[in-house]
XYZ file of C-alpha atoms in Angstrom:
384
model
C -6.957 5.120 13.386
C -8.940 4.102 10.989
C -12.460 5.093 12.716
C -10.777 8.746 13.171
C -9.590 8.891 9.991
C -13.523 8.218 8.631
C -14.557 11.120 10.759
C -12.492 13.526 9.437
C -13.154 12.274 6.270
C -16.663 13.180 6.811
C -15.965 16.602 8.142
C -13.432 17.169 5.214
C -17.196 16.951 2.643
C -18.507 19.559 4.533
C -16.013 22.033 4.693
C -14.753 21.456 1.184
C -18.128 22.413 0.265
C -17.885 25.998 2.188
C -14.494 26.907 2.836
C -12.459 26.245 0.275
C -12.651 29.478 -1.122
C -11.801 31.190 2.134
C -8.761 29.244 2.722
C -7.736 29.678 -0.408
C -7.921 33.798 0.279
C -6.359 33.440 3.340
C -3.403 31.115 1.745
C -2.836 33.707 -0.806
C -3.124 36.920 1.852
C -0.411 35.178 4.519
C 2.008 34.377 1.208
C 1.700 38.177 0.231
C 1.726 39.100 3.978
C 5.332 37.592 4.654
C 6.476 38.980 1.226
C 6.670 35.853 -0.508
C 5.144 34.839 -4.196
C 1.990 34.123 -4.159
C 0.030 31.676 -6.275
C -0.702 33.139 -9.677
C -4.589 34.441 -9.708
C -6.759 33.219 -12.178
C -6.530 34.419 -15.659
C -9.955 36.693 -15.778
C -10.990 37.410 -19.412
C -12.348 41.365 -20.192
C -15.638 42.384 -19.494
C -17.834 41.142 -22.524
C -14.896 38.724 -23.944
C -16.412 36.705 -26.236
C -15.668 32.799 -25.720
C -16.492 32.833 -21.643
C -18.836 29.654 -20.785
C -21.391 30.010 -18.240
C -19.389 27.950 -15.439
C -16.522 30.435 -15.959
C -18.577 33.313 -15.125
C -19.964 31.580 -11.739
C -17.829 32.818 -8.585
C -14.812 31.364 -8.041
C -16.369 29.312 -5.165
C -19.016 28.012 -6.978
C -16.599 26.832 -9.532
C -14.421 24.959 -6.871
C -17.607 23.351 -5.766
C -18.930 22.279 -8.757
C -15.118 20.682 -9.430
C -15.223 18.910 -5.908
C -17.522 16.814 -7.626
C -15.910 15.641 -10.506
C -13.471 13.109 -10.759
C -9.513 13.540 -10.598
C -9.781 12.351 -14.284
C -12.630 14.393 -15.391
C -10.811 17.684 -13.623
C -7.447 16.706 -15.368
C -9.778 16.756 -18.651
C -11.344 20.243 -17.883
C -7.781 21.295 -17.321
C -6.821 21.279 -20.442
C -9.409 22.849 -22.712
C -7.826 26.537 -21.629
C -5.274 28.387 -19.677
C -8.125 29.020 -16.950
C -9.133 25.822 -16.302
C -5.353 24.540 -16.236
C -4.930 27.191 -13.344
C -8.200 26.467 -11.779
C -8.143 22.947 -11.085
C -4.622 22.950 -9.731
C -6.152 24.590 -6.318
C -4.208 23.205 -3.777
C -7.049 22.464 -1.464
C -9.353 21.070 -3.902
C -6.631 17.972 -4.363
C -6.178 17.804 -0.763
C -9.870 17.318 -0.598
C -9.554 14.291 -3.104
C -6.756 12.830 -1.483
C -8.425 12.505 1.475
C -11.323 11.015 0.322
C -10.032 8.540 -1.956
C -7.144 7.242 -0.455
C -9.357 4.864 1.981
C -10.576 3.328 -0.756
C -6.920 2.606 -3.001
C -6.546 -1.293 -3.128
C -2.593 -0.643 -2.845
C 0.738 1.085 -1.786
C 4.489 0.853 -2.577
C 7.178 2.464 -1.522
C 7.303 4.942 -3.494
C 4.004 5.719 -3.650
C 3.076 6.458 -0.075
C 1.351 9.782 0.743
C 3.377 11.371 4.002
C 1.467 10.635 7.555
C 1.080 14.398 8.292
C -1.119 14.624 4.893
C -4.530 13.035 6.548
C -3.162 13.683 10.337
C -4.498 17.174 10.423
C -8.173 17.762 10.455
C -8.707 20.148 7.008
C -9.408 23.174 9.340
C -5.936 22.860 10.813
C -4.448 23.140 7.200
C -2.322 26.730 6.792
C -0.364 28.217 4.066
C 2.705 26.813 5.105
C 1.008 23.315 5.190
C -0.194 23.628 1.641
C 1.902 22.127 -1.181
C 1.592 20.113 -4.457
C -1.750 18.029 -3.643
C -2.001 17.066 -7.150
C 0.940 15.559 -7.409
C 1.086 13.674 -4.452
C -2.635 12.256 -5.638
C -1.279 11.854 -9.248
C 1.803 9.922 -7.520
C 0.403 8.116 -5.124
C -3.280 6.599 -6.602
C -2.911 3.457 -8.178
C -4.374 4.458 -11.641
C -1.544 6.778 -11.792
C 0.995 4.385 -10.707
C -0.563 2.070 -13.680
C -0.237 4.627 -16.426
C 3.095 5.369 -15.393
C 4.220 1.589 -15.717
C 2.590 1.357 -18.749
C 4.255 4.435 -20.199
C 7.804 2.501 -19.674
C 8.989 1.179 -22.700
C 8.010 -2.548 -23.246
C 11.344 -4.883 -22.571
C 9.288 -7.658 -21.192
C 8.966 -9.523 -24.418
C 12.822 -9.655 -25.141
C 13.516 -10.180 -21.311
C 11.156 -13.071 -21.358
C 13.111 -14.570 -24.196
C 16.418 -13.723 -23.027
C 16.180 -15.101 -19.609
C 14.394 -18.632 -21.071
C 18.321 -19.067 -22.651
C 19.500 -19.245 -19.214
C 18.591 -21.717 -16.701
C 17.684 -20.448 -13.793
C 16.180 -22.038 -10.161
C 12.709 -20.299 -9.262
C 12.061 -17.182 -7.313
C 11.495 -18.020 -3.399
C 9.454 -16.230 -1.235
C 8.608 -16.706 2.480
C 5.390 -16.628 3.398
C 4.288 -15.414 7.388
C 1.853 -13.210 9.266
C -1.032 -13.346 11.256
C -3.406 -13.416 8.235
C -2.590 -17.486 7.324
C -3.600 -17.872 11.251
C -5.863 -16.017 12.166
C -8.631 -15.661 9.330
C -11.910 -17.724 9.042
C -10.640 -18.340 5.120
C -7.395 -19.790 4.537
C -5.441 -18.251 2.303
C -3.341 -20.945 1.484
C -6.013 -23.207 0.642
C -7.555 -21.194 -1.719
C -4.392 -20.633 -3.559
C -4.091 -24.555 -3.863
C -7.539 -25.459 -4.783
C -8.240 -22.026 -7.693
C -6.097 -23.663 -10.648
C -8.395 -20.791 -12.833
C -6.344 -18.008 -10.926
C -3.449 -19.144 -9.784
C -2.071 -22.925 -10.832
C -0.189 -25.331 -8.544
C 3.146 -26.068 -10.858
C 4.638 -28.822 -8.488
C 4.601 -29.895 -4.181
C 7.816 -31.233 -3.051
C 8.966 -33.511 -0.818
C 12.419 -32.293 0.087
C 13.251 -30.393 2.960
C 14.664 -27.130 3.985
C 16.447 -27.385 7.095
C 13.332 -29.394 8.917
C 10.674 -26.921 6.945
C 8.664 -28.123 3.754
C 10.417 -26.774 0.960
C 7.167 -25.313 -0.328
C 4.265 -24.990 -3.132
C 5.228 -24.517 -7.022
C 3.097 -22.035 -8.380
C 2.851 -20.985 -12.346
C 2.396 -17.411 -12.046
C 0.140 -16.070 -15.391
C 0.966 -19.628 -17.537
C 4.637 -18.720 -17.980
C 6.675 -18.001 -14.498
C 7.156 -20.643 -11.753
C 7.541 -19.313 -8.412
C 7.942 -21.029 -5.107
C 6.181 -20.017 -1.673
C 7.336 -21.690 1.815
C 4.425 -21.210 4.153
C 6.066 -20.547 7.779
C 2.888 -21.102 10.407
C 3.745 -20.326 14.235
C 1.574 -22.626 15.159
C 0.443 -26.215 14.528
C -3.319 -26.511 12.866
C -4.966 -27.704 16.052
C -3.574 -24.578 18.013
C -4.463 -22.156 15.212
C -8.172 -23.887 15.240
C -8.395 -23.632 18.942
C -7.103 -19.987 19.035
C -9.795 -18.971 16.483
C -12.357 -20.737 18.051
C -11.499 -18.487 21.345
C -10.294 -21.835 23.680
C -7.009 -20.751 23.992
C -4.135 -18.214 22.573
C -1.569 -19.116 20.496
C 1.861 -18.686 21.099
C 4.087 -17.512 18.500
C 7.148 -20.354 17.974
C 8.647 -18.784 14.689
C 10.417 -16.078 17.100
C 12.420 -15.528 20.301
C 12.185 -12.454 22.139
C 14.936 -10.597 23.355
C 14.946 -7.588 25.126
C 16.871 -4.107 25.350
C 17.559 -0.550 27.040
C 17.221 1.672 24.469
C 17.325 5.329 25.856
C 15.723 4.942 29.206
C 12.573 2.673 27.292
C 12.601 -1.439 27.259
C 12.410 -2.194 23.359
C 11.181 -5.362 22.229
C 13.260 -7.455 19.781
C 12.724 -10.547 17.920
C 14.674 -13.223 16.573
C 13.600 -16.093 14.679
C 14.218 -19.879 15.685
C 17.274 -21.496 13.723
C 14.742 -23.481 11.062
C 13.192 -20.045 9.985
C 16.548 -18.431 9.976
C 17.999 -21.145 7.369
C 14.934 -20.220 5.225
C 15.580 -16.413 5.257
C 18.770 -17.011 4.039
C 18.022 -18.697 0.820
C 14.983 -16.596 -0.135
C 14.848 -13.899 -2.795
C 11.557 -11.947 -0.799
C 9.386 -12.024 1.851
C 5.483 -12.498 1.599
C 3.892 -11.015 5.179
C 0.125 -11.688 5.497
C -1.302 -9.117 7.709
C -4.808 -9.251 9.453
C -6.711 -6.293 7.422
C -10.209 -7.239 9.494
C -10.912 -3.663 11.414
C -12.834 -5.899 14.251
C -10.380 -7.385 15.562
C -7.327 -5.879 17.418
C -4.419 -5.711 16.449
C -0.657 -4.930 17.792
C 1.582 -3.542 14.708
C 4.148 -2.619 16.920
C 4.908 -6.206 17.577
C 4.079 -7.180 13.728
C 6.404 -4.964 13.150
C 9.230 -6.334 15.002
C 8.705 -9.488 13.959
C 9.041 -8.738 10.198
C 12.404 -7.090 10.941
C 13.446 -9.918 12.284
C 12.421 -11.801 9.095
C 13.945 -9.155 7.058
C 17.618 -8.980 9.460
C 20.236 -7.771 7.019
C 22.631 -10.333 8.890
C 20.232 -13.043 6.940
C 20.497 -12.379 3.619
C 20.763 -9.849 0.802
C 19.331 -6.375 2.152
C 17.447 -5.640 -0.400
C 14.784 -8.090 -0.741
C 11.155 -6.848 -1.783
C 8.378 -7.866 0.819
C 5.024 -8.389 -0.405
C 2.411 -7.225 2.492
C -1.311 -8.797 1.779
C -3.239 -6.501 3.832
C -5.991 -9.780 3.697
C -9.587 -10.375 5.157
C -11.722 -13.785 5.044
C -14.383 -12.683 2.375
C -15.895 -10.089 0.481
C -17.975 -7.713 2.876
C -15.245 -7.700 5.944
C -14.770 -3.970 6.994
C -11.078 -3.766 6.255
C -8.215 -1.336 7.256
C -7.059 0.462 4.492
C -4.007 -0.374 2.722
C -2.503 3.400 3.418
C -3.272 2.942 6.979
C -2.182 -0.204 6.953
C 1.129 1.156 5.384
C 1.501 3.768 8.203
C 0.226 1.462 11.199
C 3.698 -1.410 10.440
C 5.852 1.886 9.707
C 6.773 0.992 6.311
C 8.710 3.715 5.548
C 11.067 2.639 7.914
C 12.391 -0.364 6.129
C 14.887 0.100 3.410
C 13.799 -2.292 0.679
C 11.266 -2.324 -1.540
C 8.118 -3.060 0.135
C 3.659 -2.813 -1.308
C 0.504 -3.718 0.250
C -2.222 -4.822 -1.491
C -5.524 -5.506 -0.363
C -6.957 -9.318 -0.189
C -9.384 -11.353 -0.126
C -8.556 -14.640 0.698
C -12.216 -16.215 -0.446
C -11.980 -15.015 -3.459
C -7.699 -13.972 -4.336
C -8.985 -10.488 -5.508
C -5.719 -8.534 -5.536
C -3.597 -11.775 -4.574
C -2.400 -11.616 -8.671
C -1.288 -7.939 -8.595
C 0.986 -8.523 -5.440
C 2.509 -11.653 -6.994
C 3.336 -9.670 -10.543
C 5.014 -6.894 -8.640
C 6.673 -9.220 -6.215
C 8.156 -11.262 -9.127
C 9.067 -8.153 -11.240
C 11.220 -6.872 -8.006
C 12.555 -9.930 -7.466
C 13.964 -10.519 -11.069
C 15.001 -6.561 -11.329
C 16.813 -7.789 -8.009
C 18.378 -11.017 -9.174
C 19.186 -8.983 -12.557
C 21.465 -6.850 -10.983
């Protein structure tokens, strides 16, 4: 997917370059054709108007050009020094253009931030009229800066909620901790997150048990909240260092299959052992650590099963955020982007909140940003 996706995105430079004005004509044309309103045209000053720079006076597909280049900041910016701009840089196809060619490289995703999968499945000379519609804000919606400013915009209750809650004693957020990424990776995630006190600081290990499964790591998330992650491996150490050293596969113990007729197909469905099941149930979210590395192959059908069997209503509160580290060993791995990523474990199927963020586990580059929003749902959760 993601090797098709980088052809087309490669196709989409060329014929931005050429054809946007054409499909923009024939957008407009088929709107008018079926009797329906079409987009407003540009404002177009008199003949000799005073006050018209020299990039307004360039045709109209020189202009778009020229804005292909720019950034989705800088064309915001032009938007608003005059009622021609404002119309101008709202083309529909120019901000289909952008999307496509940024969204590889956004570092994250949430639920409610996830562009549709029939945005970047159509090559951009399959695009019609009736596939065009608000670009912008989809880009605007879905790109992380945006999601940023909009958080920031919120008014600022932290400092008061901080205080509030430190009147009331309360037992740390739990999250579970799985996926092929703690496994299967040269780097170990977990490791790292121990032994980088300057990012993230160990707050306590302890020694109880839950149910025959360490109880898990204390971390002190940003000097101020604790937070507790049980690490659930499927495998013991020696198989996980035999399986990456290619002497033998590993066999997932964490789940049970069971099968089932659905239709006239065989669907796969998991279950997880009764030691993992004890620990879903006393969780307040779900941390799934999925192999980003585009080298290797991967089945998200089957990762996908398994984290719905992690996630089973029947265990716990339905609601619980998940946390997907979309993770690679170091700086330099070719990685699956986090929207594809998104797309490729069907997110959009699951009915709690849910963001990927990309990883690194030699370094914990993003590993911060998933923790703050995991913690945030999880006391918006526990809050209600």
């Amino acid at each position: 997917m993601a090797a098709a996706a980088e052809q087309r995105g490669a196709g989409l430079e060329a014929a931005v370059r050429g054809g946007l004005r054409v499909l923009r004509e024939r957008w407009m044309r088929g709107t008018r054709e079926r009797g329906g309103t079409a987009p407003a045209p540009l404002p177009t000053p008199p003949d000799g108007a005073e006050g018209v720079s020299a990039l307004q006076a360039l045709p109209i597909d020189v202009q778009l050009n020229i804005m292909s280049f720019l950034s989705p900041q800088d064309l915001c910016h032009l938007g608003s020094t005059s009622c021609y701009w404002r119309a101008a840089v709202q083309d529909p196809l120019l901000w289909r253009y952008f999307l496509m060619r940024d969204l590889p490289s956004w570092t994250s995703v949430d639920w409610k931030s996830l562009p549709d999968v029939e945005i970047f499945n159509k090559a951009f000379s399959e695009v019609s009229d009736n596939a065009l519609f608000d670009y912008m804000a989809v880009y605007k919606r879905s790109c992380p800066q945006g999601r940023r400013s909009l958080k920031s915009s919120r008014p600022r209750y932290g400092t008061v909620t901080s205080f509030l809650q430190s009147l009331v004693t309360q037992a740390e957020p739990r999250f579970a901790m799985f996926g092929p990424g703690l496994e299967e990776l040269d780097d170990s995630l977990v490791e790292k997150m121990m032994t980088c006190p300057e990012i993230l600081l160990v707050a306590g290990l302890h020694h109880r048990q839950i149910h025959g499964i360490e109880s898990g790591i204390s971390f002190r998330f940003n000097n101020s909240q604790i937070f507790n992650i049980v690490t659930l491996y499927s495998t013991t150490s020696v198989e996980r260092r035999r399986a990456r050293e290619g002497q033998a596969v590993a066999v997932n113990k964490m789940f049970y299959q069971e099968n089932s007729i659905v239709g006239n197909q065989q669907a796969v469905h998991y279950s997880v052992i009764a030691q993992v099941r004890k620990v879903c149930e006393v969780v307040d979210g779900f941390i799934y650590v999925a192999n980003a590395e585009a080298h290797r192959e991967h089945d998200r059908q089957e990762e996908l099963a398994r984290i719905l069997a992690m996630i089973d209503p029947a265990l716990g509160p339905p609601n619980r955020p998940l946390l997907v580290l979309s993770c690679v060993s170091h700086v330099g791995v070719k990685r699956t982007p986090c929207v594809y990523m998104a797309h490729q474990l069907q997110l959009n199927l699951l009915r709690q909140p849910w963001m990927v963020q990309d990883t690194v586990a030699a370094t914990l580059d993003g590993l911060l940003n998933g923790i703050e929003w995991l913690l945030e749902e999880a006391n918006c959760k526990n809050a209600q």
